[in-house]
Amino acid sequence: METIKCRSIPSSNKSKIARTFQKVINLKTATRIASNNGIGICLFNPENKFQDDHPPTIYYKSHNASIDKHKDDSKAKRKAALDALAAKLFAGITAIKAAYAELQLAQTPYCSDAIHAADQAVVQELKLLSELKRSFFKNELDHLSSQVTVMLAEIQEQQSLMKTYEITIRKLQAETQVKDSEISSLKKQLDESMAFNKSLEKILNESGPLSMFDNVQFSTLNTTHFVQFLHSALRSMRSFVKLMVREMEVAEWDIEAAAKAIEPESIFSKPPHRCFVFESFVSKTMFEGFNYPNFMLPNESPPPMNHHHRGEHYFNKFKKLKSVNPRHYLNQNPTSSFARFTRAKYLKLVHAKMECSLFGNLNHRKLVNSGGFPDSAFFTAFLEMARRVWSLNLLAFSFGENVSIFQVSKNSRFSEVYMESVAHESLLESDGVEAELRVDFTVVPGFKIGKTVIQSQVYLSPAVAYR
């Protein structure tokens, strides 16, 4: 049998294969292998690479990466906890604002149950904020890191905001209702004021126009003209008295008590007759000093001329004043005799306490004292009355005769020569009144110009009342 001899590898080929293998394993630096998950990197030491008892040294960086990752996770967790804390803090503050708004709303109108509920809500939210504060200072915020907590806090904040808006809307609606009520009240007052102004204008027109004296000449002047103008002045006076009594009623005065304060012992056959007491008070104040030229104002004296020229001087002043607008005249002549007369009579007629009671302040008095003239319906009526009384005084002294006034004493016998009853008919209509009539009080004084007597106006009562 033929023996087959193995063919030996040439030495040149052996050395070539050895060199190739040597080149592969004899790398000075091993190839770096990195995993996708970052577990680690191994490095092969080139020394002793063929010794089995010295395996390749492997260096791991996975430990440091875990530490960094742990730190990042802690920061993220801390941030989430702080976000949750801030969310709950803002939600709590918003809830307190809503509860406080509800507390304010419950106070007007007052509702004890609603106030108690709102107060409890405020206290509860403050307790929750206190718990958050404690958790923050004790570093116990882990339970707040949930995203659900943040969402719930945001929902609570939005609900509290909606509640606050709803309360604000309710409050604005209540304020709107109050404003509407005020507007309605002011409209009603405006309508009443307009109606009152119309009635006042009507009353002033009913006082009688003064144009009837335009054609009166000084040469034709007689006491009939004085009586006619006196009636015009008295109509203006009664218009003012009606206005004054109406203001008293609005101010809730006790009219009967006020009348008794002026005439304590007066007995009225009818309740409306109490107005005669106020008319008596006004006429007595306005006609005081009538028997002197210009009401004997301070620094006033008759002009140095004879009776005829002096009478014509007063008549010309009468003609001028009766035709002008009194307010316009006063604004142009604030230091005139008529202006000083108006101020003096107003301050004497309308006491400070009375003015404060009627109007709630002393603005009229302050303005008059400072030289001005109020622009009100009350003062306008007074001004018209003052103008006619002042003009009547000028007309009285136009005759060039002595002028005087007189009052009738209480309980005097009634005389048709010197007196005129303001309510005689009502006494005659009363049942069982057979006694003679006596003077209770003088309503309007009588006048005497030269030898001519103009009757006084008196209020009468049965003589039996004085027994």
PDB file of C-alpha atoms in Angstrom, residues 90-330:
ATOM      1  CA  PHE A  90     -52.033  79.987  43.760  1.00  0.00           C
ATOM      2  CA  ALA A  91     -55.154  77.848  43.867  1.00  0.00           C
ATOM      3  CA  GLY A  92     -55.445  78.452  47.638  1.00  0.00           C
ATOM      4  CA  ILE A  93     -54.977  82.220  47.284  1.00  0.00           C
ATOM      5  CA  THR A  94     -57.593  82.364  44.549  1.00  0.00           C
ATOM      6  CA  ALA A  95     -59.974  80.328  46.707  1.00  0.00           C
ATOM      7  CA  ILE A  96     -59.438  82.758  49.618  1.00  0.00           C
ATOM      8  CA  LYS A  97     -60.202  85.701  47.338  1.00  0.00           C
ATOM      9  CA  ALA A  98     -63.402  84.010  46.188  1.00  0.00           C
ATOM     10  CA  ALA A  99     -64.465  83.224  49.764  1.00  0.00           C
ATOM     11  CA  TYR A 100     -63.682  86.783  50.878  1.00  0.00           C
ATOM     12  CA  ALA A 101     -65.688  88.184  47.986  1.00  0.00           C
ATOM     13  CA  GLU A 102     -68.590  85.976  49.050  1.00  0.00           C
ATOM     14  CA  LEU A 103     -68.152  87.243  52.612  1.00  0.00           C
ATOM     15  CA  GLN A 104     -68.397  90.847  51.447  1.00  0.00           C
ATOM     16  CA  LEU A 105     -71.439  90.101  49.319  1.00  0.00           C
ATOM     17  CA  ALA A 106     -73.211  88.431  52.254  1.00  0.00           C
ATOM     18  CA  GLN A 107     -72.901  91.604  54.331  1.00  0.00           C
ATOM     19  CA  THR A 108     -75.091  93.705  52.030  1.00  0.00           C
ATOM     20  CA  PRO A 109     -77.830  92.694  52.540  1.00  0.00           C
ATOM     21  CA  TYR A 110     -76.868  91.033  55.801  1.00  0.00           C
ATOM     22  CA  CYS A 111     -77.191  87.222  55.805  1.00  0.00           C
ATOM     23  CA  SER A 112     -75.762  85.445  58.836  1.00  0.00           C
ATOM     24  CA  ASP A 113     -75.779  81.978  57.245  1.00  0.00           C
ATOM     25  CA  ALA A 114     -73.918  83.129  54.152  1.00  0.00           C
ATOM     26  CA  ILE A 115     -71.425  85.072  56.273  1.00  0.00           C
ATOM     27  CA  HIS A 116     -70.755  82.000  58.428  1.00  0.00           C
ATOM     28  CA  ALA A 117     -70.263  79.765  55.388  1.00  0.00           C
ATOM     29  CA  ALA A 118     -67.910  82.222  53.699  1.00  0.00           C
ATOM     30  CA  ASP A 119     -65.955  82.663  56.925  1.00  0.00           C
ATOM     31  CA  GLN A 120     -65.537  78.893  57.271  1.00  0.00           C
ATOM     32  CA  ALA A 121     -64.314  78.702  53.671  1.00  0.00           C
ATOM     33  CA  VAL A 122     -61.676  81.363  54.343  1.00  0.00           C
ATOM     34  CA  VAL A 123     -60.495  79.575  57.478  1.00  0.00           C
ATOM     35  CA  GLN A 124     -60.304  76.227  55.661  1.00  0.00           C
ATOM     36  CA  GLU A 125     -58.198  77.668  52.839  1.00  0.00           C
ATOM     37  CA  LEU A 126     -55.878  79.345  55.338  1.00  0.00           C
ATOM     38  CA  LYS A 127     -55.373  75.997  57.043  1.00  0.00           C
ATOM     39  CA  LEU A 128     -54.445  74.402  53.719  1.00  0.00           C
ATOM     40  CA  LEU A 129     -51.930  77.168  53.057  1.00  0.00           C
ATOM     41  CA  SER A 130     -50.505  76.609  56.510  1.00  0.00           C
ATOM     42  CA  GLU A 131     -50.047  72.916  55.704  1.00  0.00           C
ATOM     43  CA  LEU A 132     -48.243  73.800  52.498  1.00  0.00           C
ATOM     44  CA  LYS A 133     -45.953  76.123  54.431  1.00  0.00           C
ATOM     45  CA  ARG A 134     -45.160  73.359  56.953  1.00  0.00           C
ATOM     46  CA  SER A 135     -44.412  70.880  54.167  1.00  0.00           C
ATOM     47  CA  PHE A 136     -42.114  73.342  52.461  1.00  0.00           C
ATOM     48  CA  PHE A 137     -40.061  74.126  55.564  1.00  0.00           C
ATOM     49  CA  LYS A 138     -39.831  70.422  56.565  1.00  0.00           C
ATOM     50  CA  ASN A 139     -38.875  69.435  53.014  1.00  0.00           C
ATOM     51  CA  GLU A 140     -41.838  67.086  52.717  1.00  0.00           C
ATOM     52  CA  LEU A 141     -42.862  67.935  49.183  1.00  0.00           C
ATOM     53  CA  ASP A 142     -42.626  64.426  47.676  1.00  0.00           C
ATOM     54  CA  HIS A 143     -46.351  63.939  47.952  1.00  0.00           C
ATOM     55  CA  LEU A 144     -46.879  67.046  45.792  1.00  0.00           C
ATOM     56  CA  SER A 145     -44.889  65.864  42.803  1.00  0.00           C
ATOM     57  CA  SER A 146     -47.779  64.240  41.038  1.00  0.00           C
ATOM     58  CA  GLN A 147     -48.913  65.792  37.793  1.00  0.00           C
ATOM     59  CA  VAL A 148     -52.462  65.075  38.902  1.00  0.00           C
ATOM     60  CA  THR A 149     -51.936  67.448  41.823  1.00  0.00           C
ATOM     61  CA  VAL A 150     -50.922  70.246  39.456  1.00  0.00           C
ATOM     62  CA  MET A 151     -53.934  69.617  37.236  1.00  0.00           C
ATOM     63  CA  LEU A 152     -56.316  69.528  40.188  1.00  0.00           C
ATOM     64  CA  ALA A 153     -54.817  72.745  41.561  1.00  0.00           C
ATOM     65  CA  GLU A 154     -55.252  74.466  38.202  1.00  0.00           C
ATOM     66  CA  ILE A 155     -58.850  73.260  38.043  1.00  0.00           C
ATOM     67  CA  GLN A 156     -59.471  74.570  41.571  1.00  0.00           C
ATOM     68  CA  GLU A 157     -57.902  77.918  40.660  1.00  0.00           C
ATOM     69  CA  GLN A 158     -60.097  78.264  37.584  1.00  0.00           C
ATOM     70  CA  GLN A 159     -63.195  77.327  39.581  1.00  0.00           C
ATOM     71  CA  SER A 160     -62.332  79.942  42.232  1.00  0.00           C
ATOM     72  CA  LEU A 161     -61.786  82.543  39.523  1.00  0.00           C
ATOM     73  CA  MET A 162     -65.156  81.715  38.008  1.00  0.00           C
ATOM     74  CA  LYS A 163     -66.739  81.972  41.440  1.00  0.00           C
ATOM     75  CA  THR A 164     -65.118  85.366  41.977  1.00  0.00           C
ATOM     76  CA  TYR A 165     -66.399  86.554  38.610  1.00  0.00           C
ATOM     77  CA  GLU A 166     -69.889  85.310  39.421  1.00  0.00           C
ATOM     78  CA  ILE A 167     -69.830  87.138  42.767  1.00  0.00           C
ATOM     79  CA  THR A 168     -68.579  90.277  41.040  1.00  0.00           C
ATOM     80  CA  ILE A 169     -71.400  90.015  38.503  1.00  0.00           C
ATOM     81  CA  ARG A 170     -73.958  89.600  41.299  1.00  0.00           C
ATOM     82  CA  LYS A 171     -72.483  92.584  43.123  1.00  0.00           C
ATOM     83  CA  LEU A 172     -72.564  94.713  39.977  1.00  0.00           C
ATOM     84  CA  GLN A 173     -76.152  93.656  39.328  1.00  0.00           C
ATOM     85  CA  ALA A 174     -77.097  94.676  42.881  1.00  0.00           C
ATOM     86  CA  GLU A 175     -75.328  98.013  42.432  1.00  0.00           C
ATOM     87  CA  THR A 176     -77.091  98.464  39.113  1.00  0.00           C
ATOM     88  CA  GLN A 177     -80.442  97.903  40.785  1.00  0.00           C
ATOM     89  CA  VAL A 178     -79.547 100.470  43.451  1.00  0.00           C
ATOM     90  CA  LYS A 179     -78.469 102.955  40.773  1.00  0.00           C
ATOM     91  CA  ASP A 180     -81.661 102.317  38.828  1.00  0.00           C
ATOM     92  CA  SER A 181     -83.647 102.963  41.991  1.00  0.00           C
ATOM     93  CA  GLU A 182     -81.704 106.169  42.595  1.00  0.00           C
ATOM     94  CA  ILE A 183     -82.265 107.245  39.002  1.00  0.00           C
ATOM     95  CA  SER A 184     -85.989 106.610  39.350  1.00  0.00           C
ATOM     96  CA  SER A 185     -86.047 108.569  42.596  1.00  0.00           C
ATOM     97  CA  LEU A 186     -84.117 111.456  41.040  1.00  0.00           C
ATOM     98  CA  LYS A 187     -86.422 111.448  38.026  1.00  0.00           C
ATOM     99  CA  LYS A 188     -89.383 111.584  40.373  1.00  0.00           C
ATOM    100  CA  GLN A 189     -87.786 114.467  42.282  1.00  0.00           C
ATOM    101  CA  LEU A 190     -87.076 116.222  38.987  1.00  0.00           C
ATOM    102  CA  ASP A 191     -90.686 115.830  37.902  1.00  0.00           C
ATOM    103  CA  GLU A 192     -91.862 117.090  41.289  1.00  0.00           C
ATOM    104  CA  SER A 193     -89.470 120.037  41.084  1.00  0.00           C
ATOM    105  CA  MET A 194     -90.638 120.898  37.590  1.00  0.00           C
ATOM    106  CA  ALA A 195     -94.260 120.670  38.689  1.00  0.00           C
ATOM    107  CA  PHE A 196     -93.449 122.743  41.762  1.00  0.00           C
ATOM    108  CA  ASN A 197     -91.698 125.375  39.657  1.00  0.00           C
ATOM    109  CA  LYS A 198     -94.710 125.543  37.372  1.00  0.00           C
ATOM    110  CA  SER A 199     -97.031 125.914  40.334  1.00  0.00           C
ATOM    111  CA  LEU A 200     -94.723 128.559  41.799  1.00  0.00           C
ATOM    112  CA  GLU A 201     -94.697 130.399  38.511  1.00  0.00           C
ATOM    113  CA  LYS A 202     -98.472 130.170  38.449  1.00  0.00           C
ATOM    114  CA  ILE A 203     -98.678 131.473  42.015  1.00  0.00           C
ATOM    115  CA  LEU A 204     -96.355 134.350  41.197  1.00  0.00           C
ATOM    116  CA  ASN A 205     -98.421 135.160  38.127  1.00  0.00           C
ATOM    117  CA  GLU A 206    -101.549 135.011  40.270  1.00  0.00           C
ATOM    118  CA  SER A 207     -99.942 137.562  42.560  1.00  0.00           C
ATOM    119  CA  GLY A 208    -100.993 140.067  39.993  1.00  0.00           C
ATOM    120  CA  PRO A 209     -99.059 141.834  37.252  1.00  0.00           C
ATOM    121  CA  LEU A 210     -97.664 145.248  37.986  1.00  0.00           C
ATOM    122  CA  SER A 211     -98.233 146.531  34.467  1.00  0.00           C
ATOM    123  CA  MET A 212    -101.504 148.082  35.636  1.00  0.00           C
ATOM    124  CA  PHE A 213     -99.408 150.824  37.259  1.00  0.00           C
ATOM    125  CA  ASP A 214     -97.496 151.688  34.104  1.00  0.00           C
ATOM    126  CA  ASN A 215     -99.906 154.457  33.142  1.00  0.00           C
ATOM    127  CA  VAL A 216    -100.180 155.937  36.619  1.00  0.00           C
ATOM    128  CA  GLN A 217     -98.828 159.475  36.665  1.00  0.00           C
ATOM    129  CA  PHE A 218     -97.575 161.346  39.679  1.00  0.00           C
ATOM    130  CA  SER A 219    -100.160 164.030  39.154  1.00  0.00           C
ATOM    131  CA  THR A 220    -103.035 161.515  39.242  1.00  0.00           C
ATOM    132  CA  LEU A 221    -101.720 159.489  42.162  1.00  0.00           C
ATOM    133  CA  ASN A 222    -104.217 158.762  44.962  1.00  0.00           C
ATOM    134  CA  THR A 223    -104.666 156.339  47.854  1.00  0.00           C
ATOM    135  CA  THR A 224    -106.685 153.943  45.668  1.00  0.00           C
ATOM    136  CA  HIS A 225    -103.483 153.140  43.850  1.00  0.00           C
ATOM    137  CA  PHE A 226    -101.855 152.395  47.194  1.00  0.00           C
ATOM    138  CA  VAL A 227    -104.677 149.992  48.155  1.00  0.00           C
ATOM    139  CA  GLN A 228    -104.422 148.232  44.805  1.00  0.00           C
ATOM    140  CA  PHE A 229    -100.677 147.806  45.123  1.00  0.00           C
ATOM    141  CA  LEU A 230    -101.087 146.693  48.745  1.00  0.00           C
ATOM    142  CA  HIS A 231    -103.342 143.845  47.600  1.00  0.00           C
ATOM    143  CA  SER A 232    -100.727 142.878  45.008  1.00  0.00           C
ATOM    144  CA  ALA A 233     -98.027 142.849  47.690  1.00  0.00           C
ATOM    145  CA  LEU A 234    -100.208 140.775  50.023  1.00  0.00           C
ATOM    146  CA  ARG A 235    -100.866 138.203  47.273  1.00  0.00           C
ATOM    147  CA  SER A 236     -97.121 137.853  46.845  1.00  0.00           C
ATOM    148  CA  MET A 237     -96.755 137.518  50.619  1.00  0.00           C
ATOM    149  CA  ARG A 238     -99.369 134.776  50.821  1.00  0.00           C
ATOM    150  CA  SER A 239     -97.634 132.919  47.970  1.00  0.00           C
ATOM    151  CA  PHE A 240     -94.402 132.973  49.957  1.00  0.00           C
ATOM    152  CA  VAL A 241     -96.200 131.818  53.122  1.00  0.00           C
ATOM    153  CA  LYS A 242     -97.721 128.856  51.239  1.00  0.00           C
ATOM    154  CA  LEU A 243     -94.286 127.934  49.957  1.00  0.00           C
ATOM    155  CA  MET A 244     -92.773 128.219  53.441  1.00  0.00           C
ATOM    156  CA  VAL A 245     -95.477 126.032  54.998  1.00  0.00           C
ATOM    157  CA  ARG A 246     -94.997 123.473  52.220  1.00  0.00           C
ATOM    158  CA  GLU A 247     -91.274 123.359  52.984  1.00  0.00           C
ATOM    159  CA  MET A 248     -92.127 122.856  56.668  1.00  0.00           C
ATOM    160  CA  GLU A 249     -94.343 119.916  55.803  1.00  0.00           C
ATOM    161  CA  VAL A 250     -91.619 118.375  53.634  1.00  0.00           C
ATOM    162  CA  ALA A 251     -89.201 118.785  56.560  1.00  0.00           C
ATOM    163  CA  GLU A 252     -91.817 117.017  58.738  1.00  0.00           C
ATOM    164  CA  TRP A 253     -92.507 119.962  60.994  1.00  0.00           C
ATOM    165  CA  ASP A 254     -95.374 119.849  63.455  1.00  0.00           C
ATOM    166  CA  ILE A 255     -97.384 122.692  61.897  1.00  0.00           C
ATOM    167  CA  GLU A 256     -99.758 122.975  64.838  1.00  0.00           C
ATOM    168  CA  ALA A 257     -96.886 123.207  67.324  1.00  0.00           C
ATOM    169  CA  ALA A 258     -95.156 125.821  65.143  1.00  0.00           C
ATOM    170  CA  ALA A 259     -98.355 127.881  65.025  1.00  0.00           C
ATOM    171  CA  LYS A 260     -98.752 127.593  68.798  1.00  0.00           C
ATOM    172  CA  ALA A 261     -95.199 128.844  69.239  1.00  0.00           C
ATOM    173  CA  ILE A 262     -96.173 132.092  67.466  1.00  0.00           C
ATOM    174  CA  GLU A 263     -99.696 132.516  68.905  1.00  0.00           C
ATOM    175  CA  PRO A 264     -99.966 130.256  71.992  1.00  0.00           C
ATOM    176  CA  GLU A 265    -103.566 131.137  72.904  1.00  0.00           C
ATOM    177  CA  SER A 266    -105.089 131.163  69.429  1.00  0.00           C
ATOM    178  CA  ILE A 267    -108.161 129.051  68.710  1.00  0.00           C
ATOM    179  CA  PHE A 268    -108.814 128.159  65.065  1.00  0.00           C
ATOM    180  CA  SER A 269    -112.252 127.377  63.712  1.00  0.00           C
ATOM    181  CA  LYS A 270    -110.651 125.297  60.937  1.00  0.00           C
ATOM    182  CA  PRO A 271    -107.211 123.610  60.780  1.00  0.00           C
ATOM    183  CA  PRO A 272    -106.162 125.407  57.544  1.00  0.00           C
ATOM    184  CA  HIS A 273    -106.512 128.713  59.393  1.00  0.00           C
ATOM    185  CA  ARG A 274    -103.192 128.040  61.071  1.00  0.00           C
ATOM    186  CA  CYS A 275    -101.610 129.523  57.947  1.00  0.00           C
ATOM    187  CA  PHE A 276    -102.850 132.943  59.079  1.00  0.00           C
ATOM    188  CA  VAL A 277    -100.449 132.714  62.018  1.00  0.00           C
ATOM    189  CA  PHE A 278     -97.480 132.329  59.669  1.00  0.00           C
ATOM    190  CA  GLU A 279     -98.819 135.104  57.448  1.00  0.00           C
ATOM    191  CA  SER A 280     -99.050 137.302  60.539  1.00  0.00           C
ATOM    192  CA  PHE A 281     -95.444 136.523  61.439  1.00  0.00           C
ATOM    193  CA  VAL A 282     -94.194 137.259  57.902  1.00  0.00           C
ATOM    194  CA  SER A 283     -96.167 140.514  57.488  1.00  0.00           C
ATOM    195  CA  LYS A 284     -95.112 141.777  60.912  1.00  0.00           C
ATOM    196  CA  THR A 285     -91.460 141.179  60.032  1.00  0.00           C
ATOM    197  CA  MET A 286     -91.672 142.571  56.512  1.00  0.00           C
ATOM    198  CA  PHE A 287     -93.666 145.707  57.423  1.00  0.00           C
ATOM    199  CA  GLU A 288     -91.594 146.548  60.475  1.00  0.00           C
ATOM    200  CA  GLY A 289     -90.159 150.049  59.918  1.00  0.00           C
ATOM    201  CA  PHE A 290     -92.645 150.775  57.120  1.00  0.00           C
ATOM    202  CA  ASN A 291     -93.496 154.154  58.667  1.00  0.00           C
ATOM    203  CA  TYR A 292     -89.985 155.373  57.789  1.00  0.00           C
ATOM    204  CA  PRO A 293     -88.642 156.189  54.307  1.00  0.00           C
ATOM    205  CA  ASN A 294     -86.575 153.267  53.024  1.00  0.00           C
ATOM    206  CA  PHE A 295     -87.544 151.418  56.238  1.00  0.00           C
ATOM    207  CA  MET A 296     -85.053 153.616  58.087  1.00  0.00           C
ATOM    208  CA  LEU A 297     -82.069 151.586  56.988  1.00  0.00           C
ATOM    209  CA  PRO A 298     -78.700 152.494  58.523  1.00  0.00           C
ATOM    210  CA  ASN A 299     -76.998 155.405  56.766  1.00  0.00           C
ATOM    211  CA  GLU A 300     -80.274 156.302  55.054  1.00  0.00           C
ATOM    212  CA  SER A 301     -81.954 159.677  55.287  1.00  0.00           C
ATOM    213  CA  PRO A 302     -84.655 161.445  53.230  1.00  0.00           C
ATOM    214  CA  PRO A 303     -83.367 163.524  50.339  1.00  0.00           C
ATOM    215  CA  PRO A 304     -83.003 167.264  51.158  1.00  0.00           C
ATOM    216  CA  MET A 305     -85.954 168.668  49.198  1.00  0.00           C
ATOM    217  CA  ASN A 306     -89.508 169.853  49.787  1.00  0.00           C
ATOM    218  CA  HIS A 307     -92.462 167.495  50.195  1.00  0.00           C
ATOM    219  CA  HIS A 308     -93.575 167.758  46.575  1.00  0.00           C
ATOM    220  CA  HIS A 309     -90.208 167.034  45.023  1.00  0.00           C
ATOM    221  CA  ARG A 310     -89.488 164.407  47.642  1.00  0.00           C
ATOM    222  CA  GLY A 311     -92.763 162.638  46.807  1.00  0.00           C
ATOM    223  CA  GLU A 312     -91.946 162.742  43.098  1.00  0.00           C
ATOM    224  CA  HIS A 313     -88.481 161.368  43.863  1.00  0.00           C
ATOM    225  CA  TYR A 314     -89.975 158.352  45.647  1.00  0.00           C
ATOM    226  CA  PHE A 315     -92.575 157.863  42.907  1.00  0.00           C
ATOM    227  CA  ASN A 316     -89.900 157.724  40.207  1.00  0.00           C
ATOM    228  CA  LYS A 317     -87.985 155.142  42.232  1.00  0.00           C
ATOM    229  CA  PHE A 318     -91.242 153.174  42.594  1.00  0.00           C
ATOM    230  CA  LYS A 319     -91.884 153.237  38.825  1.00  0.00           C
ATOM    231  CA  LYS A 320     -88.329 152.081  38.122  1.00  0.00           C
ATOM    232  CA  LEU A 321     -88.211 149.214  40.632  1.00  0.00           C
ATOM    233  CA  LYS A 322     -91.630 147.753  39.829  1.00  0.00           C
ATOM    234  CA  SER A 323     -90.639 147.277  36.177  1.00  0.00           C
ATOM    235  CA  VAL A 324     -87.258 145.577  36.561  1.00  0.00           C
ATOM    236  CA  ASN A 325     -86.280 141.996  37.244  1.00  0.00           C
ATOM    237  CA  PRO A 326     -85.429 142.030  40.969  1.00  0.00           C
ATOM    238  CA  ARG A 327     -82.586 139.517  40.729  1.00  0.00           C
ATOM    239  CA  HIS A 328     -81.051 141.298  37.760  1.00  0.00           C
ATOM    240  CA  TYR A 329     -81.371 144.594  39.617  1.00  0.00           C
ATOM    241  CA  LEU A 330     -79.688 143.206  42.735  1.00  0.00           C
TER     242      LEU A 330
END
